[in-house]
Short mmCIF file of C-alpha atoms in Angstrom, two decimals:
data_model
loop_
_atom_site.label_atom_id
_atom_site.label_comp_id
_atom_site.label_asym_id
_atom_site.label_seq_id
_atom_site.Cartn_x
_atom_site.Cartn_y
_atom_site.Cartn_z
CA UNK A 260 -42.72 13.45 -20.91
CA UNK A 261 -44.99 10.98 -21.83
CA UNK A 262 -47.56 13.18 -24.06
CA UNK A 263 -46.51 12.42 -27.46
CA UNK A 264 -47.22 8.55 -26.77
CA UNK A 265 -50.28 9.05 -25.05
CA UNK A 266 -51.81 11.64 -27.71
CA UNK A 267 -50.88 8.41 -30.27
CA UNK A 268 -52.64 6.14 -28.00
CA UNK A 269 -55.87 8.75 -28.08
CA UNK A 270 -55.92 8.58 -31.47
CA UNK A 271 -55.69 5.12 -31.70
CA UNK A 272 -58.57 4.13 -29.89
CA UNK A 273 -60.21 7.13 -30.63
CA UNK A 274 -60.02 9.44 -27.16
CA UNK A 275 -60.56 12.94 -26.69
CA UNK A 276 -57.07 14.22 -25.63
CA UNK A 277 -58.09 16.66 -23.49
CA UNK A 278 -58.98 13.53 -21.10
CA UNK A 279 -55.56 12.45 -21.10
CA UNK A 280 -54.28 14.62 -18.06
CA UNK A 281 -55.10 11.86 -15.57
CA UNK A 282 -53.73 8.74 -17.93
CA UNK A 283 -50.43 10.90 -18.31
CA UNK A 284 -50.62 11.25 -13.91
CA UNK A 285 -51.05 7.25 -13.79
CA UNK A 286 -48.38 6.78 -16.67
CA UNK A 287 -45.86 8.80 -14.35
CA UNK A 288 -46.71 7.03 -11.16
CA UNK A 289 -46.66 3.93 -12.67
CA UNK A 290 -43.27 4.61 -14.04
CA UNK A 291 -42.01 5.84 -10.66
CA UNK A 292 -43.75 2.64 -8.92
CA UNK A 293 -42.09 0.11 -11.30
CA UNK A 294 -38.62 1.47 -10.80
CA UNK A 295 -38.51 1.50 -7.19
CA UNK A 296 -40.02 -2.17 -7.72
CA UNK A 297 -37.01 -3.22 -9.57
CA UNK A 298 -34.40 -1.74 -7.51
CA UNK A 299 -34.11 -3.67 -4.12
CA UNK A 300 -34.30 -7.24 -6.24
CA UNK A 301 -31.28 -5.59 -7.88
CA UNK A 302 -29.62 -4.44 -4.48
CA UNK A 303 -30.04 -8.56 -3.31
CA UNK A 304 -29.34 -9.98 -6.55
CA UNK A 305 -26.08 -7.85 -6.77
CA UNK A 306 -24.69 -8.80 -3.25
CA UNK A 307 -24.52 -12.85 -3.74
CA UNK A 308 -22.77 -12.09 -7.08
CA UNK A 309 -20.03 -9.80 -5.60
CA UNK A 310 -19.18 -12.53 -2.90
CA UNK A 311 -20.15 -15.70 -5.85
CA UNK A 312 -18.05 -14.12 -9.12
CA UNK A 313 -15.63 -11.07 -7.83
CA UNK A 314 -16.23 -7.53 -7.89
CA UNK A 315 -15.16 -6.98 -11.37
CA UNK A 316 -17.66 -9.20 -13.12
CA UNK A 317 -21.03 -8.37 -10.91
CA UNK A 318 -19.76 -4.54 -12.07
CA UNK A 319 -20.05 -5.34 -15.73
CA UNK A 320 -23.16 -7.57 -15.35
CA UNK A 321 -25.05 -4.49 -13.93
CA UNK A 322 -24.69 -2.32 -16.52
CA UNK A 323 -26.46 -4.79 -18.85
CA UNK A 324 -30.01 -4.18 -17.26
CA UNK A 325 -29.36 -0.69 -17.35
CA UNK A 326 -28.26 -0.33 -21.41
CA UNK A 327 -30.90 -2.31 -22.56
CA UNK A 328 -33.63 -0.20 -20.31
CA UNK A 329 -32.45 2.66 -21.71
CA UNK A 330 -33.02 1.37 -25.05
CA UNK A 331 -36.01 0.25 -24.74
CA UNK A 332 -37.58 3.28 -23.33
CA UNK A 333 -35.53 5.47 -26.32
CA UNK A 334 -37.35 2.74 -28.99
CA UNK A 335 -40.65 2.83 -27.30
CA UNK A 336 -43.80 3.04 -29.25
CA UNK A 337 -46.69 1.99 -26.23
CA UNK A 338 -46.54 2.78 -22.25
CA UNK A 339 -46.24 -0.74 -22.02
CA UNK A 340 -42.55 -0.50 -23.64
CA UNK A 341 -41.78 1.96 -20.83
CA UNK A 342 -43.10 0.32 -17.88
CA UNK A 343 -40.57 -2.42 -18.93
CA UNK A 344 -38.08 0.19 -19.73
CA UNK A 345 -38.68 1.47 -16.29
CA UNK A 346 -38.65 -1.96 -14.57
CA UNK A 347 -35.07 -2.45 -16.06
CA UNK A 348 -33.40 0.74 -15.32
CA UNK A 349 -34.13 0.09 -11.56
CA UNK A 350 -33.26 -3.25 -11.38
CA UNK A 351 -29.83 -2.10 -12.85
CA UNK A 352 -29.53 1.10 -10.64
CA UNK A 353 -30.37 -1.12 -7.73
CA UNK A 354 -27.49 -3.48 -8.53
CA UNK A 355 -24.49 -1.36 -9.09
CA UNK A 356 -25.02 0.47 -5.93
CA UNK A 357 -23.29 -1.74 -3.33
CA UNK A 358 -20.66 -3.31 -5.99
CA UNK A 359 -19.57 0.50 -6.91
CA UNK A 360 -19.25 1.17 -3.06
CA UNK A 361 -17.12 -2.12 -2.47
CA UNK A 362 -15.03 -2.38 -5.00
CA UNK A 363 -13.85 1.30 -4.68
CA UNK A 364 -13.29 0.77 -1.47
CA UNK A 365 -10.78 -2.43 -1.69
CA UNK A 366 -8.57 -0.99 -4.24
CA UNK A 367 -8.12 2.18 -2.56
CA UNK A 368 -5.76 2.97 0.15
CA UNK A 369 -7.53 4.33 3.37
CA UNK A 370 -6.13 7.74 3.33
CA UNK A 371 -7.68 7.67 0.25
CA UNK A 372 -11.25 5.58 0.19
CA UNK A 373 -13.20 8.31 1.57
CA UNK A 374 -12.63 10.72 -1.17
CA UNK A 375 -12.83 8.04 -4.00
CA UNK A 376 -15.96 6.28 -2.54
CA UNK A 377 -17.50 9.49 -2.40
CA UNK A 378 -17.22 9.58 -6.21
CA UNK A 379 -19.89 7.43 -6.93
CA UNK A 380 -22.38 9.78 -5.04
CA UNK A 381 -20.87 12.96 -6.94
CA UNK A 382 -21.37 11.05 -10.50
CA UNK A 383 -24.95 10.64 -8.76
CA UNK A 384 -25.76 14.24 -8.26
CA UNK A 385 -23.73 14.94 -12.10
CA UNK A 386 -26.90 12.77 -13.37
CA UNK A 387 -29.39 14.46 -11.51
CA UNK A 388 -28.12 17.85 -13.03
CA UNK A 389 -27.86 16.69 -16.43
CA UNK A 390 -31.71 15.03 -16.47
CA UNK A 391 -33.10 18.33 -15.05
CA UNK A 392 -31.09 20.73 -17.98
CA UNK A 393 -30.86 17.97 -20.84
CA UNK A 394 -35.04 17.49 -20.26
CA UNK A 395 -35.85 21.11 -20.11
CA UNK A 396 -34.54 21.03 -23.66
CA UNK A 397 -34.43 17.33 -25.63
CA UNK A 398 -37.55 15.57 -25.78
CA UNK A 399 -37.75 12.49 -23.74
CA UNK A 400 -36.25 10.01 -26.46
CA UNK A 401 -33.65 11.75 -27.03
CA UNK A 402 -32.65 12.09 -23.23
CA UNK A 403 -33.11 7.92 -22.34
CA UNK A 404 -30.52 7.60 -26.10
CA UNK A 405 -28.18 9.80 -24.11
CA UNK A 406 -28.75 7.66 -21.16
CA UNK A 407 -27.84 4.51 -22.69
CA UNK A 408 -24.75 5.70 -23.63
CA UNK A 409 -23.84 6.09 -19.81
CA UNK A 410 -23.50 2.24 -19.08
CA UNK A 411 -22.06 1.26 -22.18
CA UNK A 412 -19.39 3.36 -21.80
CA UNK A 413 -18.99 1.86 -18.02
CA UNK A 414 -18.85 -1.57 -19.31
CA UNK A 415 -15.91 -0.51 -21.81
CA UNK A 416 -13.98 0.65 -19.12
CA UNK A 417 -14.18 -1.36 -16.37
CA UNK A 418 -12.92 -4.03 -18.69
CA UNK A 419 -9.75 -2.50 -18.39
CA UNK A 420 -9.76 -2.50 -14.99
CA UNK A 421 -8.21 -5.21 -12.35
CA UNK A 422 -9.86 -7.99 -9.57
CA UNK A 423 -10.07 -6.64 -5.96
CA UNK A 424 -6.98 -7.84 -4.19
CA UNK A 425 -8.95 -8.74 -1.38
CA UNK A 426 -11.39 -11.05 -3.25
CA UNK A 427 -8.61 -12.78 -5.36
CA UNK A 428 -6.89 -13.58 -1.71
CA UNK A 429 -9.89 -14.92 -0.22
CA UNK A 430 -10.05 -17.26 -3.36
CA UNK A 431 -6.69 -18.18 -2.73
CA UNK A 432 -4.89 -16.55 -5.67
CA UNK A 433 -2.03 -14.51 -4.36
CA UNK A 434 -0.02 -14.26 -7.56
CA UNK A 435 -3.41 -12.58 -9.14
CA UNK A 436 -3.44 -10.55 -6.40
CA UNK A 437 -0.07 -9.52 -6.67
CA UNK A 438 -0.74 -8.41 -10.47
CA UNK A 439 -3.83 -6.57 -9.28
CA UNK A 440 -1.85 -4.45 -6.56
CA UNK A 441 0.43 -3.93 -9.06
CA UNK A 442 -1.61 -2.17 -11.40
CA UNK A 443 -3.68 -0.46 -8.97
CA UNK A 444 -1.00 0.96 -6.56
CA UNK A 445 2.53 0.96 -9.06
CA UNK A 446 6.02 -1.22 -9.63
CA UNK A 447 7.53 0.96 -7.09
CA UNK A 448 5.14 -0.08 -3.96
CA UNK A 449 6.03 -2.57 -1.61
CA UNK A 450 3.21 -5.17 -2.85
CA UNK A 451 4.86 -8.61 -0.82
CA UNK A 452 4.13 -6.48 2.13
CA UNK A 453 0.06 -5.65 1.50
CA UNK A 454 -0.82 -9.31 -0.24
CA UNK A 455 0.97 -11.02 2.83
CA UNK A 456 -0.53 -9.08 5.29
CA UNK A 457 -4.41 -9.40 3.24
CA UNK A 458 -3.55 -13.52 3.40
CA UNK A 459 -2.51 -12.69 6.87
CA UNK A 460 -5.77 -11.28 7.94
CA UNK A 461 -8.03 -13.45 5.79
CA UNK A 462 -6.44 -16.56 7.43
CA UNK A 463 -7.54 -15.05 11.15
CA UNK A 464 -10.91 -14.44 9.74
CA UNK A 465 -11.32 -17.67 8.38
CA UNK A 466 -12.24 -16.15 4.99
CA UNK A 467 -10.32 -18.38 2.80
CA UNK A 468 -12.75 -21.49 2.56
CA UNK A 469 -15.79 -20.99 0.68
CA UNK A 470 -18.82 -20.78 3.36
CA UNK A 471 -21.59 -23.38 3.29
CA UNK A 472 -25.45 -21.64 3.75
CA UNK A 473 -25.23 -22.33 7.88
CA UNK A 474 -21.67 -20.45 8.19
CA UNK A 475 -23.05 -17.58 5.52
CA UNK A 476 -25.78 -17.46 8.11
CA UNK A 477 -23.94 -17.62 10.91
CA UNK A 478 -21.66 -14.89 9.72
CA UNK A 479 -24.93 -12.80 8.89
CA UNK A 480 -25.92 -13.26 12.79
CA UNK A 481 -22.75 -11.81 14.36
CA UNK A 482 -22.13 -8.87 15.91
CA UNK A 483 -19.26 -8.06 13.41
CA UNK A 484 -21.68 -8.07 10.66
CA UNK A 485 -24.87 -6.96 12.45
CA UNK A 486 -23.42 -4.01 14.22
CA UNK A 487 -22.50 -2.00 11.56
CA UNK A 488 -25.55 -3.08 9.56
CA UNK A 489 -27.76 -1.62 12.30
CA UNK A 490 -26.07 1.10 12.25
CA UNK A 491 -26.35 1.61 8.55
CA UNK A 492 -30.09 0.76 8.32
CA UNK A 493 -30.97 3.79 10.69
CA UNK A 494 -28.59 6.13 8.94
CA UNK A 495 -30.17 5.51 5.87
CA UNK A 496 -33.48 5.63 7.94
CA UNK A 497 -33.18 8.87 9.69
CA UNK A 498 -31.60 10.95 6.72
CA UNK A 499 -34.11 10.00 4.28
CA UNK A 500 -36.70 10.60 6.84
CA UNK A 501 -35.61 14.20 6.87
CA UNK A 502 -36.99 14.54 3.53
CA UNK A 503 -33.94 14.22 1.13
CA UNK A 504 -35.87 12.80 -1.73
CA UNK A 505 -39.30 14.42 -0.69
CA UNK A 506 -37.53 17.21 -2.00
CA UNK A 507 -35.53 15.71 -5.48
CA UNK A 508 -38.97 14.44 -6.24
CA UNK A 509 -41.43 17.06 -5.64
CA UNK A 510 -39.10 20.04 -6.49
CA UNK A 511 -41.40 21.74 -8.72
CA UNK A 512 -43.76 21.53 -6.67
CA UNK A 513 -42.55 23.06 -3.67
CA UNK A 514 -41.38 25.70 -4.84
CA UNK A 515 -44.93 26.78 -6.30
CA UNK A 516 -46.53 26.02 -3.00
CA UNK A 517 -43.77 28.15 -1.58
CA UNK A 518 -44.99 31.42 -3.12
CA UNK A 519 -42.13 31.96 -4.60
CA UNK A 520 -41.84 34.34 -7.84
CA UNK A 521 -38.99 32.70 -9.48
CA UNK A 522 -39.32 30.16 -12.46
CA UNK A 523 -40.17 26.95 -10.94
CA UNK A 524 -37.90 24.87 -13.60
CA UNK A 525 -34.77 27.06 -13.52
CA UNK A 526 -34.78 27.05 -9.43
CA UNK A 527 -35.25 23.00 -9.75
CA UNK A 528 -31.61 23.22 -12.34
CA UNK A 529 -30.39 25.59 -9.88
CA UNK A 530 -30.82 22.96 -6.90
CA UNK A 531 -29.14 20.27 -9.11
CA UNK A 532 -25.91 22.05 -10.22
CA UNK A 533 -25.86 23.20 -5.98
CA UNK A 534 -26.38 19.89 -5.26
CA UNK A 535 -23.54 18.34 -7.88
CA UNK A 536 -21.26 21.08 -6.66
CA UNK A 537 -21.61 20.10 -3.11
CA UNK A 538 -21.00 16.80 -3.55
CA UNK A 539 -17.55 17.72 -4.82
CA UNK A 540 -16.82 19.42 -2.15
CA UNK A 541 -18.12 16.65 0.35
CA UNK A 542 -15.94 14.38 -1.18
CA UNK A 543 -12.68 16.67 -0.41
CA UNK A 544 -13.86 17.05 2.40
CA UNK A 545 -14.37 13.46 3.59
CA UNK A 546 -10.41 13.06 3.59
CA UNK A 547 -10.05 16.19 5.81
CA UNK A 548 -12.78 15.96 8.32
CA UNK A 549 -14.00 12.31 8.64
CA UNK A 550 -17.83 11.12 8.41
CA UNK A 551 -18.43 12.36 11.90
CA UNK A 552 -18.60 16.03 11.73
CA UNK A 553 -20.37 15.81 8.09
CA UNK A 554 -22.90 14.11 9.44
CA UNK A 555 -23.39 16.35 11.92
CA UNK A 556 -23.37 19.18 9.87
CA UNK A 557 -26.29 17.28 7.60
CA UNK A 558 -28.51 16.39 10.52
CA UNK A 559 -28.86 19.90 11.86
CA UNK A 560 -28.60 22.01 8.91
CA UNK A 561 -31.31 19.34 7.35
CA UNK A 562 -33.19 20.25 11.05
CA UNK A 563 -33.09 23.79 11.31
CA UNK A 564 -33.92 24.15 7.31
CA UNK A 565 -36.84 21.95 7.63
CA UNK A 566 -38.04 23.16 10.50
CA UNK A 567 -37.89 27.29 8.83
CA UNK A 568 -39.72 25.86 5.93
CA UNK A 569 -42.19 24.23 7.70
CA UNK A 570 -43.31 27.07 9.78
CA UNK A 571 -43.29 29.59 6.71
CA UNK A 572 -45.76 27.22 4.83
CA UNK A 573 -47.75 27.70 8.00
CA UNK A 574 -47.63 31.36 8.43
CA UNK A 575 -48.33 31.62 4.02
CA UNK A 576 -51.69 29.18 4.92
CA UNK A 577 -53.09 31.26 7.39
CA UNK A 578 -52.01 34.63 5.15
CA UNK A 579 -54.40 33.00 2.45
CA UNK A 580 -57.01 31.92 5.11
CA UNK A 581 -57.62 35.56 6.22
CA UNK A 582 -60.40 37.87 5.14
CA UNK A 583 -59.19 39.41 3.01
CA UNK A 584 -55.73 37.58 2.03
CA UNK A 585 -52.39 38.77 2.76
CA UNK A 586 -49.88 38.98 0.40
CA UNK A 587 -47.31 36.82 1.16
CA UNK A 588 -44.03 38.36 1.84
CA UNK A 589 -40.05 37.48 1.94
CA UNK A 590 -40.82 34.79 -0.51
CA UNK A 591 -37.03 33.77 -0.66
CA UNK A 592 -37.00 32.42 2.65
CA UNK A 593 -38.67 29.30 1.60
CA UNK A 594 -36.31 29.01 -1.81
CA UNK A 595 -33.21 29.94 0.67
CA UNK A 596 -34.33 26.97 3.41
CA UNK A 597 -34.51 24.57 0.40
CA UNK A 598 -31.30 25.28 -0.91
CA UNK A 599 -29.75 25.29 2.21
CA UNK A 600 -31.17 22.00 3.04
CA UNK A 601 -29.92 20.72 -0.55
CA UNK A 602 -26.19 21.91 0.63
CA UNK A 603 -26.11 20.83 4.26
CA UNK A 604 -27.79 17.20 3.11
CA UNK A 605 -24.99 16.53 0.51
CA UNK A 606 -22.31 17.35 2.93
CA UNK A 607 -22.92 14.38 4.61
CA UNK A 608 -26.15 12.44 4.29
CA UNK A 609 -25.53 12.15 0.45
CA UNK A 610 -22.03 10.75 0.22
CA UNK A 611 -21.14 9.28 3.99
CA UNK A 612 -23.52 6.33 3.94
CA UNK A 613 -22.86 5.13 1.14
CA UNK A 614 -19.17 5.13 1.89
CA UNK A 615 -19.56 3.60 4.92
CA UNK A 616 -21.53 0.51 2.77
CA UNK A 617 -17.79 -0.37 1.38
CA UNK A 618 -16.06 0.03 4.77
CA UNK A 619 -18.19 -1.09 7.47
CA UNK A 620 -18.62 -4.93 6.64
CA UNK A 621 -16.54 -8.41 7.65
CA UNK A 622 -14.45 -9.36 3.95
CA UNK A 623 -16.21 -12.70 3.82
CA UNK A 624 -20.20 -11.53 3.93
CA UNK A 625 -19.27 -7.84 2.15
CA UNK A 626 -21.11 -8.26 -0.92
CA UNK A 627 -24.25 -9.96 0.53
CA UNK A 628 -24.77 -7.34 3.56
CA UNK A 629 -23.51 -4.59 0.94
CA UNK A 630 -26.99 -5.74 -1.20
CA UNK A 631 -28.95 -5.91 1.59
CA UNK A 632 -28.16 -2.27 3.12
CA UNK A 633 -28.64 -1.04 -0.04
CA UNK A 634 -31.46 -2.82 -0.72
CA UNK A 635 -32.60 -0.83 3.17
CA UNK A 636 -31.88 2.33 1.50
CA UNK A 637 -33.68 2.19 -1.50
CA UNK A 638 -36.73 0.61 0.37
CA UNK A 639 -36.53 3.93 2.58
CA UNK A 640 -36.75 6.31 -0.81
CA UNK A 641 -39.76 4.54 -1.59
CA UNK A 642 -41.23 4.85 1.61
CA UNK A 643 -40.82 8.04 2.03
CA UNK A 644 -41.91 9.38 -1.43
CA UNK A 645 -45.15 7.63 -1.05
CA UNK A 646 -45.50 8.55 2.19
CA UNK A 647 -45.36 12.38 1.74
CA UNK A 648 -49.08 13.03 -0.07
CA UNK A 649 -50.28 11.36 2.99
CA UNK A 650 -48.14 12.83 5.36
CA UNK A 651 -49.01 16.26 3.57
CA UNK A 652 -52.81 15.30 3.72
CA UNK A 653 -52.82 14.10 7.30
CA UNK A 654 -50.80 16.76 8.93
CA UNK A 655 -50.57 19.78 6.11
CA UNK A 656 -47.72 20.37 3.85
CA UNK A 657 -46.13 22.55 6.77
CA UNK A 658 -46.69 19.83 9.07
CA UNK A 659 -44.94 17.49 7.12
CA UNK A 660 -41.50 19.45 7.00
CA UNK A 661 -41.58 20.19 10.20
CA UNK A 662 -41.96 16.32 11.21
CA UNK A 663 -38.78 15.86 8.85
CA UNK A 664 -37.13 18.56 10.61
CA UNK A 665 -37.37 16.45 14.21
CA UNK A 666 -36.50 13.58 12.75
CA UNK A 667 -33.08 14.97 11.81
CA UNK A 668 -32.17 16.18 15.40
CA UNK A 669 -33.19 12.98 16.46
CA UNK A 670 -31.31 11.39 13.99
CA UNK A 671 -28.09 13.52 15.37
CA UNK A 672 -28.09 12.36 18.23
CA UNK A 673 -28.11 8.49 17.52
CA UNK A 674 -25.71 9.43 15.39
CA UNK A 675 -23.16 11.07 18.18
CA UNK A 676 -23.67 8.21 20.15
CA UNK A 677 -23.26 5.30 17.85
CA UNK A 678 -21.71 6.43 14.60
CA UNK A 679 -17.75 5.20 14.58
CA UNK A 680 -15.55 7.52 12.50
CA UNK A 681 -13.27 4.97 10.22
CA UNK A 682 -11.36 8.45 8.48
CA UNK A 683 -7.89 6.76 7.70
CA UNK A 684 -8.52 3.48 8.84
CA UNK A 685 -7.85 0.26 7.49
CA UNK A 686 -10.52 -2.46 6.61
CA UNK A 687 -8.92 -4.45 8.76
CA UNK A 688 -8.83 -2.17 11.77
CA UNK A 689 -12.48 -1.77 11.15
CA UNK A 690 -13.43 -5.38 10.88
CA UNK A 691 -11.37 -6.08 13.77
CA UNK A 692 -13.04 -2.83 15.90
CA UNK A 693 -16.66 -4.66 15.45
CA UNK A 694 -15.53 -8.36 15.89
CA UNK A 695 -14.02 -7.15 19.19
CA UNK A 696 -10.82 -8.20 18.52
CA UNK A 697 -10.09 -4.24 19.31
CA UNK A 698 -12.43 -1.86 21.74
CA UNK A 699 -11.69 1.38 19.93
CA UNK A 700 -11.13 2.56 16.66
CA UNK A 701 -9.33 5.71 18.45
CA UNK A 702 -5.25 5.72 18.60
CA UNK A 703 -3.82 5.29 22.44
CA UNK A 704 -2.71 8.46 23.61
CA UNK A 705 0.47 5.62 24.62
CA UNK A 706 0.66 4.40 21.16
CA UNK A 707 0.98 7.55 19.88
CA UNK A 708 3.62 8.96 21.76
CA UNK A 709 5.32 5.48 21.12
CA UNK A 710 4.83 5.68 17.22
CA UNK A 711 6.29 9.30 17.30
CA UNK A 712 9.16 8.63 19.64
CA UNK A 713 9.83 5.92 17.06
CA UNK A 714 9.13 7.44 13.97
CA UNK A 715 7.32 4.70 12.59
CA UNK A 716 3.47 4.05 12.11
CA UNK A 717 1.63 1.33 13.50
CA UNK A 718 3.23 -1.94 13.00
CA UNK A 719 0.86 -4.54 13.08
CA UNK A 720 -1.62 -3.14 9.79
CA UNK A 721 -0.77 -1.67 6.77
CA UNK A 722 -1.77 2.11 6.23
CA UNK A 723 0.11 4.10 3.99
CA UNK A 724 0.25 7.53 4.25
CA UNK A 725 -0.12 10.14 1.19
CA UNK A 726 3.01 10.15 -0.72
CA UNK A 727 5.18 7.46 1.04
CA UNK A 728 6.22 4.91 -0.10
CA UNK A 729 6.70 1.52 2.41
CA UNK A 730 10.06 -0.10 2.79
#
């Protein structure tokens, strides 16, 4: 990618090209260094502006970062222009993460949050596809033009687009409120009903004063908050330990090692159109089946896949080792594990977390927790693709997907016993579930005889169903 400036740089200072391999290997890890750099300052910077300005206005300030990295790498004449380039891009990825999550999930009714959360994950894996085919064909400054034209286009339309209701309440402006509901949810909903019952709520959580540094602390420290962020910070732990983004990052060169005799680059587009594809369908199926069972399909498929590949890199070493060497043989097993891993690990690890991000937190401490968890997560990416050449050193290549492979099962399990499953739930209900206000997030068998001998659903929170209307 970076060739054509490094062959200018040769010339310049009058270097053999042909000793450029390893400047153009330091350029690329540099590149990949400064990003992840950049990106959990984002994540932090981005949560105190969601809870300090609104929703809306940390949204359009992050794609500012992210436009003018772009255009900076497009324009660059010198690595150096990159590296800053590079530096911006992930502080601007890092800061529309959580702010994307949160403000999706307070406009959106919960029958409906999952699915729409979800989004931001499938517009994720739409990127991913579009870098692997656009690069294969467009030189690199063409590709970071197109790029820039991502987050300007954001900006343009999100000024279109209304204040959280929640937010304006906790400000104490119901009447904006009311015109935000109204644009978000139609003339013909019962708004009234929703804004009194959000000024309701915020009054019982004491969110309508703005908090001094000891009560954002204290707020930070309780179990409402630290619960759910505990839970979070090991999801994001475990399903990146099962080596998500070892594989996004080192696709190529898997596959190689693999044995495989397909085209390395068209099997890398191939696992980026599966993976945007699957992401689709994980966010359909988020509104059906709940977080629960997706993450339980991701944790063992990304087990047993990791696990197959693991031990067919082992049985390919010692097919090399032996005297004389064995041609390897059913070389799509280790292209069929990968893929499988790619569709099992979208299903759920992909799209659930960072759902979860928008519906787990107390209203008054959302947006600094949000930044902080994903601040967790993007510390974990960079962990663990630094981690793997070691990894692959210390215990083999085989050893290392087989280690990734355990960690998912283990993961599975903490995730049966602690993971809550919020599928139709109300922010409310959840913030309540985790203050203790409420032991379970499960329906009475009682209260739901009551609510169908009656006809009516639960009268205490608002949760609209799909295509009713409230009285």
């Amino acid at each position: 990618m970076y060739k054509t400036i490094l062959g200018r740089e040769s010339r310049r200072f009058e270097v053999d090209p042909s000793t450029l391999e390893f400047g153009l290997a330091v350029c690329l890890e540099n590149c990949s260094s400064l990003s992840a750099i950049g990106t959990p300052i984002g994540c932090l910077l981005s949560g105190y502006m969601m809870d300090t300005i609104g929703r809306k206005k940390a949204l359009l300030l992050t794609e500012i970062p992210l436009i003018i990295g772009w255009i900076v790498i497009a324009c660059a004449t010198n690595v150096d222009m990159i590296y800053a380039g590079r530096v911006l891009t992930g502080f601007g990825s890092g800061m529309v993460g959580a702010p994307a999550r949160v403000y999706t999930s307070e406009v959106t009714q919960p029958h409906l949050r999952g699915m729409l959360c979800a989004l931001a994950s499938t517009g994720i894996s739409l990127g991913v596809l579009l870098q692997y085919t656009l690069g294969a064909f467009t030189s690199w400054k063409t590709l970071s033009a197109i790029s820039a034209s991502v987050p300007v286009v954001a900006f343009v339309l999100m000024l279109f687009m209304p204040e959280t209701p929640n937010f304006l309440v906790t400000k104490n402006k119901p009447d904006q409120a009311m015109k935000s509901l109204a644009k978000l949810r139609g003339s013909t909903y019962n708004l009234e009903r929703e804004v009194t019952q959000l000024q309701t709520f915020a009054q019982k959580s004491n969110q309508k004063k703005k908090l001094t540094t000891k009560e954002t602390i204290q707020a930070l420290l309780h179990p409402s908050c630290l619960k759910p962020f505990g839970i979070l910070s090991l999801y994001f732990m475990m399903y990146q330990f099962s080596g998500v983004n070892t594989i996004t990052f080192y696709a190529v060169e898997i596959f190689r090692d693999s044995g495989t005799t397909m085209d390395k680059n068209t099997c890398t587009i191939m696992l980026g159109l599966v993976r945007f594809i699957f992401t689709i369908i994980a966010a359909i199926l988020l509104r059906r089946c709940g977080r629960r069972p997706l993450t339980f399909i991701s944790g063992i498929g990304c087990g047993v896949t990791m696990i197959g590949l693991g031990t067919y890199l082992y049985f390919k070493k010692s097919w090399e080792e032996a005297d004389p060497p064995i041609e390897p043989t059913a070389t799509w097993f280790p292209v069929a594990c990968i893929f499988i891993f790619t569709i099992t690990c979208t299903l759920g690890f992909l799209v659930v977390p960072w759902v979860m991000i928008g519906e787990l937190y107390p209203m008054k401490v959302r947006g600094i927790v949000g930044g902080f968890t994903t601040c967790m997560a993007h510390t974990c990416v960079f962990i663990v693709v630094k981690t793997y050449p070691v990894l692959a050193h210390l215990l083999e290549r085989h050893g290392a997907f087989i280690l990734y492979g355990c960690i998912s099962f283990v993961g599975t399990v903490f995730f049966y016993l602690c993971l809550p499953e919020t599928k139709g739930k109300t922010l409310q209900e959840i913030e309540d579930y985790f203050s203790g206000r409420t032991k379970t997030l499960k329906k009475s068998k009682q209260l739901e005889a009551t609510t169908a001998a009656n006809g009516n659903s639960k009268p205490q929170l608002l949760a609209p169903e799909k295509n009713k209307l409230l009285p």
